[in-house]
PDB file of C-alpha atoms in Angstrom:
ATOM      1  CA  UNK A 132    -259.063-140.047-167.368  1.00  0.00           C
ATOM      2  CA  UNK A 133    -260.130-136.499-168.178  1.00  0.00           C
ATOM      3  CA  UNK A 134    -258.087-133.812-165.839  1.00  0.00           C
ATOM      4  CA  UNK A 135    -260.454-131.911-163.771  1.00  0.00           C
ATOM      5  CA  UNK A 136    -260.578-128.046-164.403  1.00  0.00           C
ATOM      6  CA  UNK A 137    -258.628-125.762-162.068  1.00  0.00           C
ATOM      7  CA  UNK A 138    -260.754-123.590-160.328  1.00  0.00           C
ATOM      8  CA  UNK A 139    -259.304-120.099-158.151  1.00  0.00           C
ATOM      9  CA  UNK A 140    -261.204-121.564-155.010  1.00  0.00           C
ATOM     10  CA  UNK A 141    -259.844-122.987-152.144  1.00  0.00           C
ATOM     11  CA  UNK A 142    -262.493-126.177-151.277  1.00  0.00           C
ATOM     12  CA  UNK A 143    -262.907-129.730-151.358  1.00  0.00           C
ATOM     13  CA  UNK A 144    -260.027-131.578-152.787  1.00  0.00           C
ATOM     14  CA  UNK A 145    -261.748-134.988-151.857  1.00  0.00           C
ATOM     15  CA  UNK A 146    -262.201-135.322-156.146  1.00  0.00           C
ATOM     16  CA  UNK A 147    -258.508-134.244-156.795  1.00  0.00           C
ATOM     17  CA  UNK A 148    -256.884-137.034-153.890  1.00  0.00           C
ATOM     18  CA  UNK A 149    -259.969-140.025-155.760  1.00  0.00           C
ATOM     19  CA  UNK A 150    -258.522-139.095-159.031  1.00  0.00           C
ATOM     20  CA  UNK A 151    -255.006-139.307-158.016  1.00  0.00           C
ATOM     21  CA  UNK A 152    -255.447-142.384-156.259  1.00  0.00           C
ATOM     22  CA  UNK A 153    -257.234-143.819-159.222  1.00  0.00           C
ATOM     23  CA  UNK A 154    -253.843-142.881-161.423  1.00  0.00           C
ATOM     24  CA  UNK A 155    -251.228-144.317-159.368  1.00  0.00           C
ATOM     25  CA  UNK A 156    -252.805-147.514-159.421  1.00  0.00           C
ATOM     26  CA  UNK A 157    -253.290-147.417-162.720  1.00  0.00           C
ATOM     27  CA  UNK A 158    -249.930-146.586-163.292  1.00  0.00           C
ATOM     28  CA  UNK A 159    -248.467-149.371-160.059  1.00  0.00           C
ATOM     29  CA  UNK A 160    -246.426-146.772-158.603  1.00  0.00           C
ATOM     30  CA  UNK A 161    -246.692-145.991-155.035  1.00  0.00           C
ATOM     31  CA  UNK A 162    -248.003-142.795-154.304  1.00  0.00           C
ATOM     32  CA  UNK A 163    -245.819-140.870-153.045  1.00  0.00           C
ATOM     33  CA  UNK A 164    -242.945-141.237-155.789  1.00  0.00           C
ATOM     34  CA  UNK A 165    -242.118-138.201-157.251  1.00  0.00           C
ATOM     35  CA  UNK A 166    -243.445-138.253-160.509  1.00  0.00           C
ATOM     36  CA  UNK A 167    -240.689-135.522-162.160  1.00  0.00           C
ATOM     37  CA  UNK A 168    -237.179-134.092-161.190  1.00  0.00           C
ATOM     38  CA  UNK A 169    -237.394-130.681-159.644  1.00  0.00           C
ATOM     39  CA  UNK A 170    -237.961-129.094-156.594  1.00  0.00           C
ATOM     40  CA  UNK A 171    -239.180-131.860-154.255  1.00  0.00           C
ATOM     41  CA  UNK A 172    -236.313-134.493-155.199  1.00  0.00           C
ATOM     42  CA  UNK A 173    -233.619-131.750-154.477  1.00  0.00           C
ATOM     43  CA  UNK A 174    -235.292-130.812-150.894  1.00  0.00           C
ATOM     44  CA  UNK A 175    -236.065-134.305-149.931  1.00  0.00           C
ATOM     45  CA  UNK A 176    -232.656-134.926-149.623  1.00  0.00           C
ATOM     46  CA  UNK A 177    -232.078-132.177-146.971  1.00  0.00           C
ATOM     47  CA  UNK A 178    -234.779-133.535-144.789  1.00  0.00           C
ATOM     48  CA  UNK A 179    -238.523-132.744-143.955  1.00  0.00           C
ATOM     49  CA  UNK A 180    -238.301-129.004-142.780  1.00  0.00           C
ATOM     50  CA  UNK A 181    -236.207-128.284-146.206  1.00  0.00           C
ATOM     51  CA  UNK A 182    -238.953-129.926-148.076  1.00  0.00           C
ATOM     52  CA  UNK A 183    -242.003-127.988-146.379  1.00  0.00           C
ATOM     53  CA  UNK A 184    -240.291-124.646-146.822  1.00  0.00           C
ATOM     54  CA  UNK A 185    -239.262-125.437-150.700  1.00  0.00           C
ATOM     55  CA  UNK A 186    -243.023-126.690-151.073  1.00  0.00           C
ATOM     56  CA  UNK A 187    -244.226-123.207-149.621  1.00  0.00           C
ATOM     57  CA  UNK A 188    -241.717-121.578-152.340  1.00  0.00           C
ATOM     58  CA  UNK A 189    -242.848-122.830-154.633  1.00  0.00           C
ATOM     59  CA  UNK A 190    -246.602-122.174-153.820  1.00  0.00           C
ATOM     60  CA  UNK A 191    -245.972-118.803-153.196  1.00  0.00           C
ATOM     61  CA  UNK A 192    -244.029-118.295-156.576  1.00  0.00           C
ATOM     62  CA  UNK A 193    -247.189-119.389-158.214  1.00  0.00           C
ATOM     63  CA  UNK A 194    -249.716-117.267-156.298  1.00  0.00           C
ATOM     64  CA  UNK A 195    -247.220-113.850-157.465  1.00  0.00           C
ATOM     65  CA  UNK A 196    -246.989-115.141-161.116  1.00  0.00           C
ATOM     66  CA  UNK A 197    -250.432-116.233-162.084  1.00  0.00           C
ATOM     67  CA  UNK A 198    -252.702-115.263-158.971  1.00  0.00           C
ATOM     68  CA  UNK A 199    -254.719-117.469-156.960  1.00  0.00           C
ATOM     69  CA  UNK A 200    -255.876-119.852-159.538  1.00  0.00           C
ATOM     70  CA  UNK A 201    -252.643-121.577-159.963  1.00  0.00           C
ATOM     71  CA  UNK A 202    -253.032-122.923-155.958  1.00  0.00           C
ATOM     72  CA  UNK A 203    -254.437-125.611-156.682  1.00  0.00           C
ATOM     73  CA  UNK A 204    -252.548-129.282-155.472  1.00  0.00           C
ATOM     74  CA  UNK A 205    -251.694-130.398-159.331  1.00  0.00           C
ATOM     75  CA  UNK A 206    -250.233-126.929-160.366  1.00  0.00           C
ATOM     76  CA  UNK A 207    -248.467-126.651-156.858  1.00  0.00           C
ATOM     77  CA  UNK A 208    -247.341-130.524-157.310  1.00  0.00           C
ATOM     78  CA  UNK A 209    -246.688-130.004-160.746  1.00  0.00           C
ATOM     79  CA  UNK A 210    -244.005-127.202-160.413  1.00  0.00           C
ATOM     80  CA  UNK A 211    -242.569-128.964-157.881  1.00  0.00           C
ATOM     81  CA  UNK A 212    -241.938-131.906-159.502  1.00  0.00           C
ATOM     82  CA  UNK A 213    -243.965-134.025-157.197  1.00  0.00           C
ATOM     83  CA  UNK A 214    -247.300-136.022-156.512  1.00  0.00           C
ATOM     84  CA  UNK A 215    -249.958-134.354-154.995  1.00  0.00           C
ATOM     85  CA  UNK A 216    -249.857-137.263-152.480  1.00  0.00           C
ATOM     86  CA  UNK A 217    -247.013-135.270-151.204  1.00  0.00           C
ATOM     87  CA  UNK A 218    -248.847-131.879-150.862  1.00  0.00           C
ATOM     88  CA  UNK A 219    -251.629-133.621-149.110  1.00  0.00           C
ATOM     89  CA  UNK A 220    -249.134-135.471-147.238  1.00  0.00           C
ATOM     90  CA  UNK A 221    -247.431-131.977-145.580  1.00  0.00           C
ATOM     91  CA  UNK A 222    -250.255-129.655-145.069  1.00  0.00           C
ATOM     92  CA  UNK A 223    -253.962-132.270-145.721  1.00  0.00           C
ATOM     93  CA  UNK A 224    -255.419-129.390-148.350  1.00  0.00           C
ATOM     94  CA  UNK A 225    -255.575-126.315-150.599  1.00  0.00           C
ATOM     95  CA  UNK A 226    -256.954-124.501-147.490  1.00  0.00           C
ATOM     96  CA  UNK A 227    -254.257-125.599-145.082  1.00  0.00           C
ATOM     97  CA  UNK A 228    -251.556-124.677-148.166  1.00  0.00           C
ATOM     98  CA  UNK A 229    -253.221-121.239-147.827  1.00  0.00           C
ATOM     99  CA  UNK A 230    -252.612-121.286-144.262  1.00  0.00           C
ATOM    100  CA  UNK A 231    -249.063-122.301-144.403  1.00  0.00           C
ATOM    101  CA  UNK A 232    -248.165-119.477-146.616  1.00  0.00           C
ATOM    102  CA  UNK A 233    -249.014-116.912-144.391  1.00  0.00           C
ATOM    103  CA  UNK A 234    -247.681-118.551-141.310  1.00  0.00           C
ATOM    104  CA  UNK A 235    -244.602-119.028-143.336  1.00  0.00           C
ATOM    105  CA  UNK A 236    -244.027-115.396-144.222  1.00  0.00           C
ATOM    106  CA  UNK A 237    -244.281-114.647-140.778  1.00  0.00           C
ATOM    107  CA  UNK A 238    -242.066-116.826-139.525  1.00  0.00           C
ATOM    108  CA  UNK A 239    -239.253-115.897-141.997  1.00  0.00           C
ATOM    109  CA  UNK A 240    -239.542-112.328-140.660  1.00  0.00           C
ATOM    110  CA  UNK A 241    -239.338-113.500-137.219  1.00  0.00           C
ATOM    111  CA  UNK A 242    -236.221-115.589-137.874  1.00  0.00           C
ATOM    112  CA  UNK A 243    -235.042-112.479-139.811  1.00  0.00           C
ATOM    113  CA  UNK A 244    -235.408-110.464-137.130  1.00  0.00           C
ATOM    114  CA  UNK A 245    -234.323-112.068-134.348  1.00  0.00           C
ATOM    115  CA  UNK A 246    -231.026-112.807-136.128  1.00  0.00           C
ATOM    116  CA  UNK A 247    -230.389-109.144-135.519  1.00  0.00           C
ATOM    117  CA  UNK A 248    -226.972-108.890-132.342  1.00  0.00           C
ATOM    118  CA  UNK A 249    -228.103-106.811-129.750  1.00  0.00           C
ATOM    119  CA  UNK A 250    -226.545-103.291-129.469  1.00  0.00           C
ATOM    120  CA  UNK A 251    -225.750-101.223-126.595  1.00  0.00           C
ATOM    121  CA  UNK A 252    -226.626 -97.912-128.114  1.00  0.00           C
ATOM    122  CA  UNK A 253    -230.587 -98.707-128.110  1.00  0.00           C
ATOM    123  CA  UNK A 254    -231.782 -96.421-130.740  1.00  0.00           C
ATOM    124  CA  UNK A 255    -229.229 -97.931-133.406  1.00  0.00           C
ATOM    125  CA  UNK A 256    -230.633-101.743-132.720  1.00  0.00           C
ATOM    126  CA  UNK A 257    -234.283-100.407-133.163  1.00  0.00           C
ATOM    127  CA  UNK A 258    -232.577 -98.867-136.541  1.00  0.00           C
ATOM    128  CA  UNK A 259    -231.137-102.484-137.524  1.00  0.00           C
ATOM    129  CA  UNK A 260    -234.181-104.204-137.182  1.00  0.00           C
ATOM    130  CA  UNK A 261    -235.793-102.114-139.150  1.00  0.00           C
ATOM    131  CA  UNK A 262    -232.968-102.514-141.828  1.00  0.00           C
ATOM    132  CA  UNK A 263    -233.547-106.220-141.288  1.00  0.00           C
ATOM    133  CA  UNK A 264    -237.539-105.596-141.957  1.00  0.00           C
ATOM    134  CA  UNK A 265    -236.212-104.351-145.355  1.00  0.00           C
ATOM    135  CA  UNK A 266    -233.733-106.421-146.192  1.00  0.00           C
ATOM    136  CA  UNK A 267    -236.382-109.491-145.429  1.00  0.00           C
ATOM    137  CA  UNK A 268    -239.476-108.086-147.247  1.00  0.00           C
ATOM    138  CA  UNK A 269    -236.761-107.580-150.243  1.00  0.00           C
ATOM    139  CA  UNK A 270    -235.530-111.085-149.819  1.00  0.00           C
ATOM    140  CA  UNK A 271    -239.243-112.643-149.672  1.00  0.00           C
ATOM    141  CA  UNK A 272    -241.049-111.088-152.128  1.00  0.00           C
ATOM    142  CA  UNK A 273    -243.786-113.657-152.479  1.00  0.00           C
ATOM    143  CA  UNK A 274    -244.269-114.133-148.837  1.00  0.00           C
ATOM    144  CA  UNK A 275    -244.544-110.473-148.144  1.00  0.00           C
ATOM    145  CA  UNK A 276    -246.856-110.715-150.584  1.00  0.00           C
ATOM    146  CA  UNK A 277    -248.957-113.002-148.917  1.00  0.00           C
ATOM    147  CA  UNK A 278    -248.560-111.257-145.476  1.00  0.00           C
ATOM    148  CA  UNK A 279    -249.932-107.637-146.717  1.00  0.00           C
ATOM    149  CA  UNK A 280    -251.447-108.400-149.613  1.00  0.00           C
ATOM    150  CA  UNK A 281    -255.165-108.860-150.834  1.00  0.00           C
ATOM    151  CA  UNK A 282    -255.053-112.100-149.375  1.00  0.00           C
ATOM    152  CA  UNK A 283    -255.931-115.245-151.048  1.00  0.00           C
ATOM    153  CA  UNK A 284    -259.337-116.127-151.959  1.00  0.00           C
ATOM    154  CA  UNK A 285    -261.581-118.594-149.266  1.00  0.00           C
ATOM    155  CA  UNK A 286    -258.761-117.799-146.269  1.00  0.00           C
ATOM    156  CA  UNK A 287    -258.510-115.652-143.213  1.00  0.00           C
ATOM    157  CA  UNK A 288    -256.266-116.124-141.066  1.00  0.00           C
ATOM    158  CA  UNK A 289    -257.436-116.848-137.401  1.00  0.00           C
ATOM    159  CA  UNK A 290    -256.968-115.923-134.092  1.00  0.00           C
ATOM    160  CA  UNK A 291    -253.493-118.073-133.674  1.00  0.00           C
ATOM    161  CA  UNK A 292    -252.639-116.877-136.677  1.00  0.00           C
ATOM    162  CA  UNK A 293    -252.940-113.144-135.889  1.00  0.00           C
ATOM    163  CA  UNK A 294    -251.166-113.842-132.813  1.00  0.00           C
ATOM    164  CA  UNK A 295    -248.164-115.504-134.553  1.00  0.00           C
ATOM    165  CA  UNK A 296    -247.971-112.637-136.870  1.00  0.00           C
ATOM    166  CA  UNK A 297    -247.981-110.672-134.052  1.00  0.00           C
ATOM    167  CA  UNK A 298    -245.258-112.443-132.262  1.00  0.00           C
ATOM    168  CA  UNK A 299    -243.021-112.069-135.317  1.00  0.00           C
ATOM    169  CA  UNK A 300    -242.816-107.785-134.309  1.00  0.00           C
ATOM    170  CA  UNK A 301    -242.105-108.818-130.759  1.00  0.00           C
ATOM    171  CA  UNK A 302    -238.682-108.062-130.634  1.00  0.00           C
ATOM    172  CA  UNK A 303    -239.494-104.683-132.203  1.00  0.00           C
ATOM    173  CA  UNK A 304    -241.523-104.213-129.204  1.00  0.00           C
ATOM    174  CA  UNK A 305    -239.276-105.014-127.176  1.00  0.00           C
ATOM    175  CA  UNK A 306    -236.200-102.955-128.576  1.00  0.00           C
ATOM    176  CA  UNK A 307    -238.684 -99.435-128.272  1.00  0.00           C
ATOM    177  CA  UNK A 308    -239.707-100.528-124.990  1.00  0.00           C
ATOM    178  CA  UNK A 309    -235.795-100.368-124.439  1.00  0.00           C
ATOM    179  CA  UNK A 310    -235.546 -96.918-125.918  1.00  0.00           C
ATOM    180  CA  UNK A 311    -238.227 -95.692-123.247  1.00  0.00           C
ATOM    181  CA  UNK A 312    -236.498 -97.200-120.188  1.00  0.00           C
ATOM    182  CA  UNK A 313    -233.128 -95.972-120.890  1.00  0.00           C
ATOM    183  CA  UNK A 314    -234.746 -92.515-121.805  1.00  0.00           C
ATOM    184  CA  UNK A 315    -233.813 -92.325-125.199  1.00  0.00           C
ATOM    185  CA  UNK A 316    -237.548 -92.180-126.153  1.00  0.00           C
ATOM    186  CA  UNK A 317    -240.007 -90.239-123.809  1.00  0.00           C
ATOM    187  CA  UNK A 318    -241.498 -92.104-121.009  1.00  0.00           C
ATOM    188  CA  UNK A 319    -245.018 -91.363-121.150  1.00  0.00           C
ATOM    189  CA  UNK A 320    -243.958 -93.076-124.819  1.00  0.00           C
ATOM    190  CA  UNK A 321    -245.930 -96.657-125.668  1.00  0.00           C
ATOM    191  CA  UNK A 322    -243.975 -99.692-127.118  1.00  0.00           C
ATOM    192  CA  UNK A 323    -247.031-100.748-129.300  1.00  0.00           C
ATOM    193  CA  UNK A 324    -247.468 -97.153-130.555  1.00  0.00           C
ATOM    194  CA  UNK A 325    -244.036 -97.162-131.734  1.00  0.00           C
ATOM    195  CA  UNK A 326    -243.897-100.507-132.984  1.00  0.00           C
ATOM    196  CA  UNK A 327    -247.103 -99.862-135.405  1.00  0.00           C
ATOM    197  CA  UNK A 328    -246.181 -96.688-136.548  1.00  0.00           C
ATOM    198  CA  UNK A 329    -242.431 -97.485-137.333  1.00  0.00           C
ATOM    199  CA  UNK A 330    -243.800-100.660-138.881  1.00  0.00           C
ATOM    200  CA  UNK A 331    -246.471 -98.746-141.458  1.00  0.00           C
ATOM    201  CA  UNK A 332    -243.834 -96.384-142.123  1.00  0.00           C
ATOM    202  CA  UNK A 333    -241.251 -99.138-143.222  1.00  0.00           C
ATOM    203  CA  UNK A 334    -244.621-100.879-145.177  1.00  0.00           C
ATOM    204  CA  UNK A 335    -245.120 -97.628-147.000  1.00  0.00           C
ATOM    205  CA  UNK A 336    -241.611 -97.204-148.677  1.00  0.00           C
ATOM    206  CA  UNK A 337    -240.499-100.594-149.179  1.00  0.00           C
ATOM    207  CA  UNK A 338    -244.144-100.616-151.019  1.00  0.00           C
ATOM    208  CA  UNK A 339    -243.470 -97.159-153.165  1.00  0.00           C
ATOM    209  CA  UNK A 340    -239.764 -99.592-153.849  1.00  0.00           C
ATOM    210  CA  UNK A 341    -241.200-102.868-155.039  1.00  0.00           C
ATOM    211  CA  UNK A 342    -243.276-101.013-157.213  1.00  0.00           C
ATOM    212  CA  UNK A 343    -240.520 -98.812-158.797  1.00  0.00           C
ATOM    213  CA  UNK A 344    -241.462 -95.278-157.140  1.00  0.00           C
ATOM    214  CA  UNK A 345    -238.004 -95.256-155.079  1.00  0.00           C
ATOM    215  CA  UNK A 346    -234.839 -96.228-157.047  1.00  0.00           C
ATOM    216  CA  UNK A 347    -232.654 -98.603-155.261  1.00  0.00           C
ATOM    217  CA  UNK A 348    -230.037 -96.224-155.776  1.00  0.00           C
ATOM    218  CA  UNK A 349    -231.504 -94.323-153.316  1.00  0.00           C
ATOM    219  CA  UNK A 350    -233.968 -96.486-151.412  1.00  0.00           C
ATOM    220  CA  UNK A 351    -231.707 -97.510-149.035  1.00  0.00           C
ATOM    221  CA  UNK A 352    -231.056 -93.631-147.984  1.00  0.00           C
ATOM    222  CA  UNK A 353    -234.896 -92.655-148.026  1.00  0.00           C
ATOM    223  CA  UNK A 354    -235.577 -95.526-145.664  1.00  0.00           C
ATOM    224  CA  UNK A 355    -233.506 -94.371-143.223  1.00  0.00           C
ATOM    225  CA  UNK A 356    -234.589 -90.873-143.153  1.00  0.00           C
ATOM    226  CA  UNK A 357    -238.275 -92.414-142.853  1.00  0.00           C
ATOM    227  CA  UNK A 358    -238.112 -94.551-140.256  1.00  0.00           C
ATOM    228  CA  UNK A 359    -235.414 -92.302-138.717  1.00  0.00           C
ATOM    229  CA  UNK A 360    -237.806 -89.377-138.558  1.00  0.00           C
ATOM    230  CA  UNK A 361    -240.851 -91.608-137.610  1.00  0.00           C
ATOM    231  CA  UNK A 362    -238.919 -92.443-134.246  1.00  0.00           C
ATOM    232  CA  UNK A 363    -237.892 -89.353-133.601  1.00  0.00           C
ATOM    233  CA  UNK A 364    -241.455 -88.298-133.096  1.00  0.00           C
ATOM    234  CA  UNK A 365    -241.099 -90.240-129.766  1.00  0.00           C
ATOM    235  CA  UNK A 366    -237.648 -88.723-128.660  1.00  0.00           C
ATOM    236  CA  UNK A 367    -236.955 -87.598-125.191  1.00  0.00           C
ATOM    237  CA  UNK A 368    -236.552 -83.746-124.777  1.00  0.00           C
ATOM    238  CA  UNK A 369    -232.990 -82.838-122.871  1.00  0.00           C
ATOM    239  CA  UNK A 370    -235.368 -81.815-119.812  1.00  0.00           C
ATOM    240  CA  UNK A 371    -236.578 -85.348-119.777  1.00  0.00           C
ATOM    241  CA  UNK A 372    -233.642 -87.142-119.662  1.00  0.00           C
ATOM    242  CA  UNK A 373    -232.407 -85.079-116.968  1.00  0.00           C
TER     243      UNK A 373
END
């Protein structure tokens, strides 16, 4: 049986499950035996949600080192050390892979974020999360990729999508809505005004850092004076705490 070309598209992958069907047969193995060592028969052990998030790894590794034509279910499967049975098993296509990454990413952050202990000096917890923001988009290269990159070819992500992406910033919402009611940011001051601008100014440098601009020597320090400057656009004057 002749392997069917790889193709950068997300579509159809009715062909790519006939042809695998047609090869387990052939070769009276059931089809959802991993068919090498690797990835998928380390994660298996540790249990479903292991498994999904290793499969998304490894998906995501492949979109930063070759681009979008290395999504397909074989190359994804392949890398993994696993059928594409399994792929199809977990997420049903290429599309829904596509879809996954990007809800993934988000998700990470949010976990990321809301690991973060409360503080009682407000302004310093808005200043760890945004350390946190760093330290994640450092940590998930490929994801964060995948969140504010190009995008990938054939997807766009929805409206509960956007929303979940949305959702993962919530506690940075809430934590300058904090820093208005206990006056440490004006109070004519808006939470989603803070939240955006405090969020393009952490994009920006850690961007100008992945790509080399910003040693991380000194990364760490020009971060902070960044972000610390952004918020303090939105500090209260003495005569307004008062």
């Amino acid at each position: 049986m002749s392997k069917k070309p790889e193709t950068a598209a997300i579509g159809d992958h009715a062909a790519d499950r006939a042809a695998d069907h047609t090869a387990y047969r052939a070769a009276g193995v059931d089809e959802y035996e991993p068919i090498a060592p690797g990835v998928y028969a380390r994660a298996q052990a540790r249990g479903q949600e292991v498994l999904r998030a290793s499969l998304l790894d490894v998906a995501a590794r492949l979109l930063a080192a070759e681009g979008p034509a290395a999504l397909t279910m074989r190359r994804i499967a392949t890398e993994a050390g696993c059928s594409t049975m399994v792929l199809y098993k977990h997420f049903g296509s290429k599309e829904a892979i596509a879809a996954a990454l990007y809800l993934e990413g988000f998700a990470r952050l949010k976990r990321h974020l809301d690991a973060v202990p409360p503080d009682d000096d407000p302004a310093e917890h808005l200043a760890a999360l945004g350390r946190a923001y760093r330290e994640n988009a450092l940590a998930e290269p490929n994801f964060y990729d995948v969140m504010h990159g190009p995008g990938i070819p054939g997807y766009t992500p929805d409206a509960q999508a956007t929303a979940a992406a949305n959702q993962s910033l919530a506690v940075l919402h809430e934590a300058a809505q904090r820093c208005i009611d206990t006056g440490t940011f004006r109070p004519d001051a808006d939470a989603s005004e803070i939240t955006d601008l405090l969020w393009a100014a952490a994009h920006g440098i850690i961007s100008l850092e992945r790509a080399g601009h910003i040693p991380p020597t000194t990364a760490p320090a020009r971060f902070h004076t960044l972000t610390t400057a952004a918020a303090a656009a939105f500090a209260a004057t003495p005569a307004q705490t008062t």
